[in-house]
Structures are given as C-alpha cells and as structure tokens.
Coordinates of C-alpha atoms and ligand atoms in Angstrom, one line a residue:
M13 CA 288.0 37.0 5.8
T14 CA 289.0 38.1 2.3
D15 CA 287.2 36.5 -0.4
R16 CA 290.0 34.7 -2.3
L17 CA 289.1 35.0 -6.0
Y18 CA 292.1 32.8 -7.1
Y19 CA 290.5 29.8 -5.5
H20 CA 288.2 29.3 -8.3
D21 CA 290.1 30.8 -11.3
S22 CA 293.9 31.1 -11.3
F23 CA 293.8 33.0 -14.5
L24 CA 291.9 35.9 -13.2
Y25 CA 294.4 38.7 -13.4
D26 CA 292.0 41.8 -13.0
F27 CA 289.4 42.3 -10.5
D28 CA 287.1 45.0 -8.6
A29 CA 287.2 45.2 -4.9
E30 CA 286.4 47.5 -2.0
V31 CA 289.0 48.7 0.6
R32 CA 288.4 47.3 4.0
E33 CA 291.4 48.4 6.2
L34 CA 294.5 50.6 5.6
A35 CA 297.7 50.7 7.7
D36 CA 300.9 52.9 7.3
S37 CA 303.1 51.1 9.8
P38 CA 305.1 49.1 10.0
R39 CA 304.8 49.0 6.2
P40 CA 302.0 50.6 4.0
S41 CA 299.3 48.0 3.6
L42 CA 295.8 47.4 2.3
I43 CA 293.1 44.8 3.0
L44 CA 290.3 44.4 0.5
D45 CA 286.9 42.6 0.8
R46 CA 288.0 40.2 -2.1
S47 CA 291.3 39.8 -4.0
A48 CA 293.0 37.7 -6.8
F49 CA 296.4 38.3 -5.2
Y50 CA 298.0 35.1 -4.0
P51 CA 299.6 35.4 -0.6
T52 CA 302.7 33.4 0.3
S53 CA 301.6 29.9 1.6
G54 CA 302.3 26.0 0.9
G55 CA 305.5 26.7 -0.7
Q56 CA 304.2 29.2 -3.3
V57 CA 305.3 32.6 -3.2
F58 CA 303.3 35.8 -3.5
D59 CA 302.0 37.8 -6.5
T60 CA 303.0 41.4 -7.2
G61 CA 301.0 43.9 -9.3
W62 CA 299.1 47.1 -9.0
I63 CA 296.1 48.3 -7.1
L64 CA 294.4 51.2 -9.1
A65 CA 292.3 53.7 -7.3
G66 CA 290.4 57.1 -8.2
D67 CA 289.5 58.2 -11.6
P68 CA 289.5 55.3 -14.1
N69 CA 290.8 57.4 -16.8
D70 CA 293.6 58.7 -14.7
P71 CA 294.0 56.2 -11.8
T72 CA 296.5 56.4 -8.8
K73 CA 298.6 53.3 -9.3
L74 CA 299.6 51.5 -6.0
R75 CA 302.4 49.1 -6.5
V76 CA 301.9 45.7 -4.5
T77 CA 305.2 44.4 -3.6
E78 CA 304.3 41.5 -1.4
V79 CA 301.2 39.7 -0.3
A80 CA 300.8 37.8 2.8
E81 CA 298.1 36.0 5.0
S82 CA 297.1 37.0 8.3
E83 CA 296.4 34.5 11.1
D84 CA 292.8 35.1 10.9
G85 CA 292.7 34.5 6.9
R86 CA 292.8 38.1 5.5
V87 CA 295.1 38.7 2.5
V88 CA 297.2 41.7 3.4
H89 CA 298.6 43.6 0.4
Y90 CA 302.0 45.3 1.2
L91 CA 302.3 48.4 -1.0
E92 CA 305.6 50.3 -2.3
A93 CA 304.5 53.8 -0.9
P94 CA 302.0 55.1 1.7
V95 CA 298.4 55.6 0.3
K96 CA 296.7 59.0 -0.4
D97 CA 293.1 59.6 -1.2
V98 CA 291.9 56.0 -0.3
K99 CA 290.0 55.0 2.8
P100 CA 287.8 52.1 3.8
G101 CA 285.0 51.8 1.4
T102 CA 287.0 53.0 -1.7
R103 CA 286.3 51.0 -4.8
V104 CA 289.6 49.9 -6.4
H105 CA 290.8 47.7 -9.3
G106 CA 293.4 45.1 -8.8
Q107 CA 296.0 43.9 -11.5
I108 CA 298.1 40.9 -11.0
D109 CA 301.4 40.8 -12.6
A110 CA 300.4 38.0 -15.3
S111 CA 304.0 36.7 -16.3
R112 CA 304.9 36.2 -12.6
R113 CA 301.5 34.5 -11.9
R114 CA 302.0 32.2 -14.8
D115 CA 305.5 31.4 -14.0
H116 CA 304.3 30.4 -10.5
M117 CA 301.5 28.3 -11.9
Q118 CA 304.1 26.4 -14.1
Q119 CA 306.3 25.6 -11.2
H120 CA 303.7 24.7 -8.6
S121 CA 301.6 22.5 -10.9
G122 CA 304.9 21.1 -12.2
Q123 CA 305.6 20.1 -8.6
H124 CA 302.3 18.3 -8.2
V125 CA 302.9 16.2 -11.3
L126 CA 306.5 15.5 -10.4
S127 CA 305.7 14.7 -6.8
A128 CA 303.1 12.2 -8.0
A129 CA 305.6 10.7 -10.5
F130 CA 307.9 10.0 -7.5
V131 CA 304.9 8.3 -5.7
R132 CA 303.8 6.3 -8.6
L133 CA 307.1 5.0 -9.7
F134 CA 309.0 4.5 -6.4
N135 CA 306.6 5.4 -3.6
L136 CA 308.8 8.1 -2.4
P137 CA 306.5 10.8 -0.8
T138 CA 307.2 14.7 -1.0
V139 CA 307.7 16.2 2.4
S140 CA 308.3 19.8 1.5
F141 CA 308.3 22.2 -1.6
H142 CA 310.2 25.4 -2.0
M143 CA 310.0 27.9 -4.6
A144 CA 313.0 30.4 -5.1
D145 CA 313.4 33.2 -7.8
D146 CA 315.4 30.9 -10.2
Y147 CA 314.6 27.2 -9.2
C148 CA 312.4 25.2 -7.2
S149 CA 312.9 22.1 -5.0
I150 CA 311.2 19.2 -3.4
D151 CA 312.4 17.1 -0.3
L152 CA 311.6 13.3 -0.7
D153 CA 311.4 11.3 2.3
T154 CA 314.0 8.4 1.3
P155 CA 317.6 7.6 2.6
N156 CA 318.6 6.8 -1.0
L157 CA 318.0 8.4 -4.5
A158 CA 319.6 7.0 -7.6
R159 CA 320.3 9.4 -10.7
E160 CA 318.2 6.7 -12.8
Q161 CA 315.2 7.3 -10.5
V162 CA 315.4 10.9 -11.1
E163 CA 315.5 10.6 -15.0
F164 CA 312.5 8.1 -14.8
A165 CA 310.5 10.5 -12.7
E166 CA 311.4 13.3 -15.2
R167 CA 310.5 11.4 -18.1
L168 CA 307.0 10.3 -16.6
A169 CA 306.3 13.8 -15.5
N170 CA 306.8 15.3 -18.9
E171 CA 304.8 12.6 -20.5
I172 CA 302.0 13.6 -18.2
I173 CA 302.6 17.3 -19.3
F174 CA 302.6 16.2 -23.1
E175 CA 299.2 14.4 -22.6
N176 CA 297.7 17.9 -21.7
R177 CA 295.5 16.4 -19.0
P178 CA 292.8 18.5 -17.3
V179 CA 293.7 20.1 -14.0
D180 CA 290.3 20.8 -12.0
I181 CA 289.8 22.6 -8.5
R182 CA 287.3 20.7 -6.5
F183 CA 285.8 21.4 -3.0
V184 CA 285.1 18.4 -0.7
T185 CA 284.4 17.8 3.1
R186 CA 287.3 16.5 5.0
D187 CA 285.4 13.2 5.5
E188 CA 285.0 12.9 1.7
A189 CA 288.6 13.8 1.2
T190 CA 289.6 10.9 3.4
T191 CA 287.9 8.4 1.1
L192 CA 289.4 9.7 -2.1
G193 CA 293.1 8.5 -1.9
L194 CA 294.8 11.9 -1.6
R195 CA 298.4 11.9 -2.4
K196 CA 298.9 13.9 0.8
L197 CA 296.4 14.3 3.5
P198 CA 295.9 18.0 4.6
P199 CA 296.8 18.8 8.4
A200 CA 294.3 18.1 11.0
K201 CA 291.7 20.8 11.8
G202 CA 293.2 23.8 13.6
A203 CA 297.0 22.8 12.7
P204 CA 299.1 25.4 11.0
G205 CA 299.3 25.4 7.2
L206 CA 295.6 24.4 7.0
A207 CA 294.4 27.9 6.1
G208 CA 295.6 27.6 2.4
V209 CA 293.6 24.7 1.8
A210 CA 290.6 25.1 3.9
R211 CA 287.9 26.9 2.2
P212 CA 287.1 30.1 4.1
G213 CA 283.5 30.4 5.7
R214 CA 282.7 26.7 4.4
G215 CA 283.0 24.8 7.5
D216 CA 285.5 21.9 6.9
E217 CA 285.6 22.1 3.1
L218 CA 289.1 21.5 1.5
R219 CA 290.2 22.5 -1.9
L220 CA 291.5 19.8 -4.1
I221 CA 293.7 20.0 -7.2
D222 CA 292.9 17.1 -9.4
I223 CA 295.1 16.2 -12.2
R224 CA 292.8 13.8 -14.2
D225 CA 293.6 10.1 -13.3
F226 CA 297.1 11.1 -12.1
D227 CA 297.2 13.3 -9.0
L228 CA 294.8 14.4 -6.3
S229 CA 296.1 16.7 -3.4
A230 CA 294.7 19.3 -1.0
C231 CA 296.3 22.6 -2.1
G232 CA 295.5 26.2 -1.9
G233 CA 297.8 27.3 -4.8
T234 CA 297.2 28.6 -8.3
H235 CA 297.4 26.1 -10.9
V236 CA 297.3 25.6 -14.7
R237 CA 294.1 24.4 -16.6
Q238 CA 295.6 21.7 -18.5
T239 CA 299.0 20.0 -17.9
G240 CA 300.1 21.3 -21.3
Q241 CA 300.4 24.8 -19.8
I242 CA 303.2 23.7 -17.6
G243 CA 305.3 23.4 -20.8
S244 CA 308.0 21.0 -19.4
I245 CA 310.0 20.0 -16.4
L246 CA 313.7 19.8 -16.0
L247 CA 315.3 18.1 -12.9
R248 CA 318.6 19.5 -12.0
K249 CA 320.8 19.0 -8.9
I250 CA 319.9 16.3 -6.0
E251 CA 321.5 16.5 -2.7
K252 CA 321.2 14.5 0.5
V253 CA 319.4 16.8 3.2
R254 CA 318.6 16.0 6.8
Q255 CA 315.2 14.5 6.1
G256 CA 315.9 12.9 2.8
W257 CA 316.8 13.9 -0.6
R258 CA 316.3 17.3 -2.0
V259 CA 315.6 17.4 -5.9
E260 CA 315.8 20.8 -7.7
F261 CA 313.8 21.4 -10.8
V262 CA 312.6 24.1 -13.2
A263 CA 309.3 24.0 -15.3
G264 CA 308.0 26.1 -18.1
Q265 CA 309.7 29.2 -19.3
R266 CA 312.2 28.6 -16.4
A267 CA 313.3 25.1 -18.2
V268 CA 314.0 27.1 -21.3
S269 CA 316.0 29.9 -19.9
T270 CA 318.0 27.4 -17.6
A271 CA 318.8 25.5 -20.6
R272 CA 319.6 28.5 -22.7
R273 CA 322.1 29.6 -19.7
D274 CA 323.6 26.2 -19.5
F275 CA 324.2 26.1 -23.2
T276 CA 325.9 29.7 -23.1
T277 CA 328.1 28.5 -20.4
L278 CA 329.1 25.3 -22.0
T279 CA 329.6 27.1 -25.4
E280 CA 332.0 29.5 -23.7
A281 CA 333.9 26.9 -21.9
A282 CA 334.1 24.6 -25.1
A283 CA 335.5 27.7 -27.2
L284 CA 338.3 27.8 -24.7
F285 CA 339.3 24.2 -25.7
S286 CA 338.0 24.6 -29.4
A287 CA 336.0 21.6 -28.7
H288 CA 332.4 20.5 -29.2
I289 CA 330.3 21.1 -25.8
Y290 CA 329.8 17.2 -25.6
D291 CA 333.5 16.7 -25.8
L292 CA 333.9 19.1 -22.8
P293 CA 334.5 16.7 -19.8
Q294 CA 337.1 14.7 -21.9
Q295 CA 339.0 17.9 -22.8
A296 CA 338.9 19.1 -19.3
R297 CA 340.3 16.0 -18.1
K298 CA 343.0 15.9 -20.5
S299 CA 344.0 19.5 -19.6
L300 CA 344.0 18.6 -15.9
D301 CA 346.3 15.6 -16.6
E302 CA 348.6 17.9 -18.6
I303 CA 348.7 20.4 -15.8
K304 CA 349.6 17.6 -13.4
S305 CA 352.2 16.4 -15.3
L306 CA 353.7 19.9 -16.2
R307 CA 353.6 20.4 -12.4
K308 CA 355.7 17.5 -11.8
Q309 CA 358.2 18.5 -14.5
R310 CA 358.4 22.0 -13.1
E311 CA 359.1 20.6 -9.8
R312 CA 362.0 18.5 -11.1
S313 CA 363.4 21.3 -13.2
Q314 CA 363.2 23.6 -10.1
E315 CA 365.3 21.2 -8.0
E316 CA 367.7 20.7 -10.8
L317 CA 368.1 24.5 -11.2
A318 CA 368.6 24.9 -7.3
E319 CA 371.3 22.4 -7.4
A320 CA 373.3 23.8 -10.3
Q321 CA 372.7 27.4 -8.7
A322 CA 374.0 26.1 -5.4
A323 CA 377.0 24.5 -6.9
A324 CA 377.8 27.6 -8.7
L325 CA 377.4 29.6 -5.5
L326 CA 379.7 27.4 -3.4
A327 CA 382.4 27.3 -6.0
G328 CA 382.5 31.3 -6.1
T329 CA 382.4 31.5 -2.1
P330 CA 385.6 31.3 -0.4
E331 CA 386.2 29.6 2.8
A332 CA 386.6 31.9 5.9
N333 CA 387.0 30.4 9.4
S334 CA 386.7 27.0 7.8
R335 CA 383.1 27.6 6.7
K336 CA 381.2 28.9 3.5
L337 CA 379.0 31.8 4.2
V338 CA 376.5 32.2 1.3
V339 CA 374.7 35.6 1.6
R340 CA 372.1 36.4 -1.4
T341 CA 369.1 38.6 -2.0
F342 CA 367.0 37.6 -5.1
S343 CA 364.1 39.3 -6.8
G344 CA 361.5 37.4 -9.0
R345 CA 362.0 34.3 -6.9
D346 CA 359.5 32.8 -4.6
L347 CA 360.0 31.4 -1.2
N348 CA 359.9 27.7 -2.4
H349 CA 362.9 28.6 -4.7
I350 CA 365.2 29.9 -2.1
K351 CA 364.2 27.2 0.1
L352 CA 365.2 24.6 -2.4
L353 CA 368.5 26.5 -3.0
A354 CA 369.2 26.4 0.9
Q355 CA 368.5 22.6 1.1
Q356 CA 371.0 22.2 -1.8
L357 CA 373.7 24.5 -0.3
T358 CA 373.7 22.8 2.8
R359 CA 373.5 19.3 1.3
L360 CA 376.4 19.9 -1.2
A361 CA 378.6 21.3 1.4
P362 CA 379.4 20.1 5.1
N363 CA 380.3 23.6 6.1
A364 CA 377.8 25.8 4.4
V365 CA 375.8 28.6 6.1
A366 CA 373.1 30.2 3.8
L367 CA 371.3 33.6 4.4
L368 CA 369.0 33.9 1.5
A369 CA 366.2 36.2 0.7
T370 CA 363.9 37.3 -2.0
T371 CA 362.1 40.6 -2.5
S372 CA 359.4 39.6 -4.8
P373 CA 356.8 38.4 -5.4
Q374 CA 356.7 38.2 -1.8
P375 CA 359.4 39.2 0.5
S376 CA 360.8 36.3 2.3
L377 CA 363.9 34.9 4.1
V378 CA 365.5 31.4 4.6
F379 CA 368.4 30.9 6.9
A380 CA 370.1 27.4 6.8
Q381 CA 373.3 25.7 7.9
S382 CA 374.8 22.2 7.2
P383 CA 374.2 19.9 9.8
G384 CA 376.9 20.2 12.6
Q385 CA 377.4 23.9 12.2
P386 CA 377.4 25.9 15.5
F387 CA 374.6 28.5 15.2
D388 CA 370.9 28.5 15.7
M389 CA 369.0 29.4 12.6
G390 CA 365.7 29.4 14.1
A391 CA 366.7 32.0 16.7
L392 CA 368.6 34.2 14.4
L393 CA 365.8 34.4 11.8
K394 CA 363.3 35.0 14.5
Q395 CA 365.3 38.1 15.8
T396 CA 366.0 39.3 12.2
I397 CA 362.5 38.9 11.1
A398 CA 361.0 40.8 14.3
A399 CA 363.2 43.7 13.5
L400 CA 361.9 43.7 10.0
G401 CA 358.3 43.4 11.1
G402 CA 357.6 40.1 9.8
R403 CA 356.7 36.5 11.1
G404 CA 358.6 33.4 10.7
G405 CA 360.7 30.6 12.6
G406 CA 362.1 27.1 12.2
S407 CA 364.6 24.6 13.6
K408 CA 368.4 24.9 14.4
D409 CA 369.5 24.1 10.9
M410 CA 366.6 25.5 8.7
A411 CA 364.3 28.6 9.3
Q412 CA 361.8 30.6 7.2
G413 CA 359.7 33.7 7.4
G414 CA 358.0 36.6 5.3
V415 CA 358.0 40.3 5.8
A416 CA 355.5 42.8 4.4
N417 CA 358.2 45.0 2.9
G418 CA 361.4 44.0 1.3
D419 CA 363.3 47.3 1.8
G420 CA 365.5 46.5 4.8
I421 CA 366.2 42.8 3.9
D422 CA 369.7 43.4 2.1
A423 CA 370.9 45.5 5.0
A424 CA 369.8 43.2 7.4
L425 CA 371.6 40.2 6.0
K426 CA 374.9 42.1 5.6
Q427 CA 374.7 42.9 9.2
I428 CA 374.1 39.2 10.2
A429 CA 376.8 38.0 7.9
Q430 CA 379.3 40.3 9.4
K431 CA 378.4 38.8 13.0
L432 CA 378.7 35.3 11.8
S433 CA 382.1 35.6 10.0
S434 CA 383.6 36.7 13.0
A435 CA 382.4 33.6 14.9
P436 CA 385.0 31.1 15.9
A437 CA 385.6 28.2 13.8
V438 CA 384.8 25.7 16.7
P439 CA 381.3 25.1 17.9
M440 CA 380.1 27.8 20.1
Ligands
LIG518 ZN1 300.1 22.5 -4.1

C-alpha cells in the first residue's frame, strides 16, 4: 500500500519517494512507496504534476497525467511517456501541480460546507458529489427544491466561509465515528468506496474532516485548513434528476472566473440593445414581442400581395377552352409565397389552373386548380417532380414539391402547359 502523504497535509506539494514498481503497458505508470498525489476517488478528481528522477541539478522530468487507486490501495501514477533510467529502488522527487490542487481543495471543501448547509437548513442530505473541469454538482435526496432554498443555503455556506473556521483532519475508529454524529456515515467494512476514508494499515480507523462546529464527515479528499481559503461559493443551475435534485456550484477562483464570464456575456448581449445588463430581460422580451407582431404584419402583407398579384395575373391571362391557365416561374420567392399565390388564383377565379414555380432560394413547384376543374394536380406534380429528381405530392386540387436544381423547371412547366391547354373543356 502507498503511504498517502496528503492524508495529513493537503498543502504538501513536494515530496521525496522511492520507486516500487514500473509498467509500460497498457500505459506507462509508476508506483511509489509514498505519494502526495491524490488519486480520483470520492467525487474528487486526480492531481497532476511531475516526478523528477536522476541528477537533482539536471533531473529527468516525468509528467504525471493521471493518478488512480488500485483495488489493493496502491496509488498508480500514469505518465505521459515511457520511463528510462528509472527502476525499482530509484529515489525520485514528486511535484504536485499546486494551482490544480488548490482548485480541487476549494471545490471539495466548498462541497462539504454546502452539503452541511442543506442539512442544517432543510434536512436535505447529499447523495453524490461530482467534480467536472468547469463546475461541480451535488445531488440532493429530495422530491422538491425551491429557488429560495438554494439562495438560503448559498448564504449560509458563504457565512461559514467568511467566519474562517478551522478545518481539521481527525482519525477515529469506526465505533467512535458512529457516536460523533457524522453528516454521512462511511460505507460498511469491505464495501466499495471505503478505501478513500479508511486509513491504510490502521485497522478500522476512519479519516474525518471536521469543519469546526459545523460539519463532520468521513472523507479521504484534500481540504483547506480554514474555511476562508474556500474564498466563496456560487450556486448556479438546479435540475431534477432521477434520484432527487442536482445543484451545480462553483467555489473559490472558479466562482470569480464564472462571474467574469457571465458578466462578459451579459455585457455583450446588453450592448446589442444599448441597454444596462439588468434591463436585458425586459429588452429581450420587448424585442421578442416586436418580432411576433412584425411576423403577423408580414403574413398579412404577403397575403395582400399574393391577392393583388393573382388578380393581375388573371387579368392578363386570356381564357382558352373556357379556363385560365397561369404558368409562371419566379426567382427570389419562397415556396410559401407561390403557395399563397396559387391559393388566391384558384379562389379568385372559378376556372383557374396554376402551374407555379420558383428557382430561388429553394427550387420549388406548386400546382393548383379551382375546385371542379378536371385535372389531378397531385398526380401531375408527382410525375413532373420525379422527372426533375425531386420530391413532393398533394391532393387533386393542390400539390407542392421541391427539387435540388432549378434548371429544368421552366421547360417542364411549358411542356405540361402545352398538354393541359389541348385538354377538352368538359371534365375528363
Ligand atoms: Zn469529501
């Protein structure tokens, strides 16, 4: 078992050790007799850093990219590249990435304070803790969670941080632990997850993190010495999850960088409206209302335009075989417009047949006839569009479809127009 130096001192960033084992596959890795590197466990993610070997004035630097716990309690240091000139017995020097460790301490200690705040205020226990690269979350065992509860818990957690209470590491036996009123009892002997809190080689001893007169939990993680070192805690999104409610939070420097990012985003959005950031919701609502009303106005105008255009087209189309055959290919008109136009043409005249198309923005066709006219627009459109390599369909009186390329549309419409104009006046 590796002697875990972080158990007693989370601020130990440098240490000396001896290599115990080496492996090249599946990934290059090292096991030491003692280590200050934290392996992923209990919701907290691993440390990174360096292992230095050889001449202290010109050491070989081995980059530690991940650290994990083996089933038998050894700490495995995964390295970026295979190791040379190092063998079991070699003395090495370990260096933890201190800013990453400090961030993890702020998040993890922040989590203990926050979880305790939810218990003290609302008796809501935390069932899991997750640490991601940019935010953390806890899952609370509760069917409901109100926004005000989140704000109360955030306020209490920050008060405990500002009071700068001592955070002590204690080791007690399991029996003793059961009498101390821990926020969360550690898993039973032999259960998974115990490795992080049971003190290796010390029988049933457990490691406790004691936030003076506020929280006592069994935990194997790295923690601050005083709550003031957490800095502050900011609660963000809450969401319903399968086992309760998830509360996202950021602590310490993350809280500052998250607030900075929020402010930058809000400032950029507010500049678009020439508004103050606090007036942004009101401005956005106003704009959305305007868009809605403009959209309605546009729909009305389009209908009016289609009606006027239909009337003009009908006036300019002579009757043949007692029907008016309107054939037109537009460009810069969408399918919706030529559909409106077809509707108006067949509404305004009892004997209209409309073969309409547009070549841009999206090549499309609409065929329509006034009710009672003899053709089958659905079948006709299907035939035409299949020949043009597109898709579409519709009913006997109205059909529509789209093609990938508008090149052959004009010629196709002329061909159908020819066919229809030679059809007899009486229904076929
Ligand atoms: Zn913990």
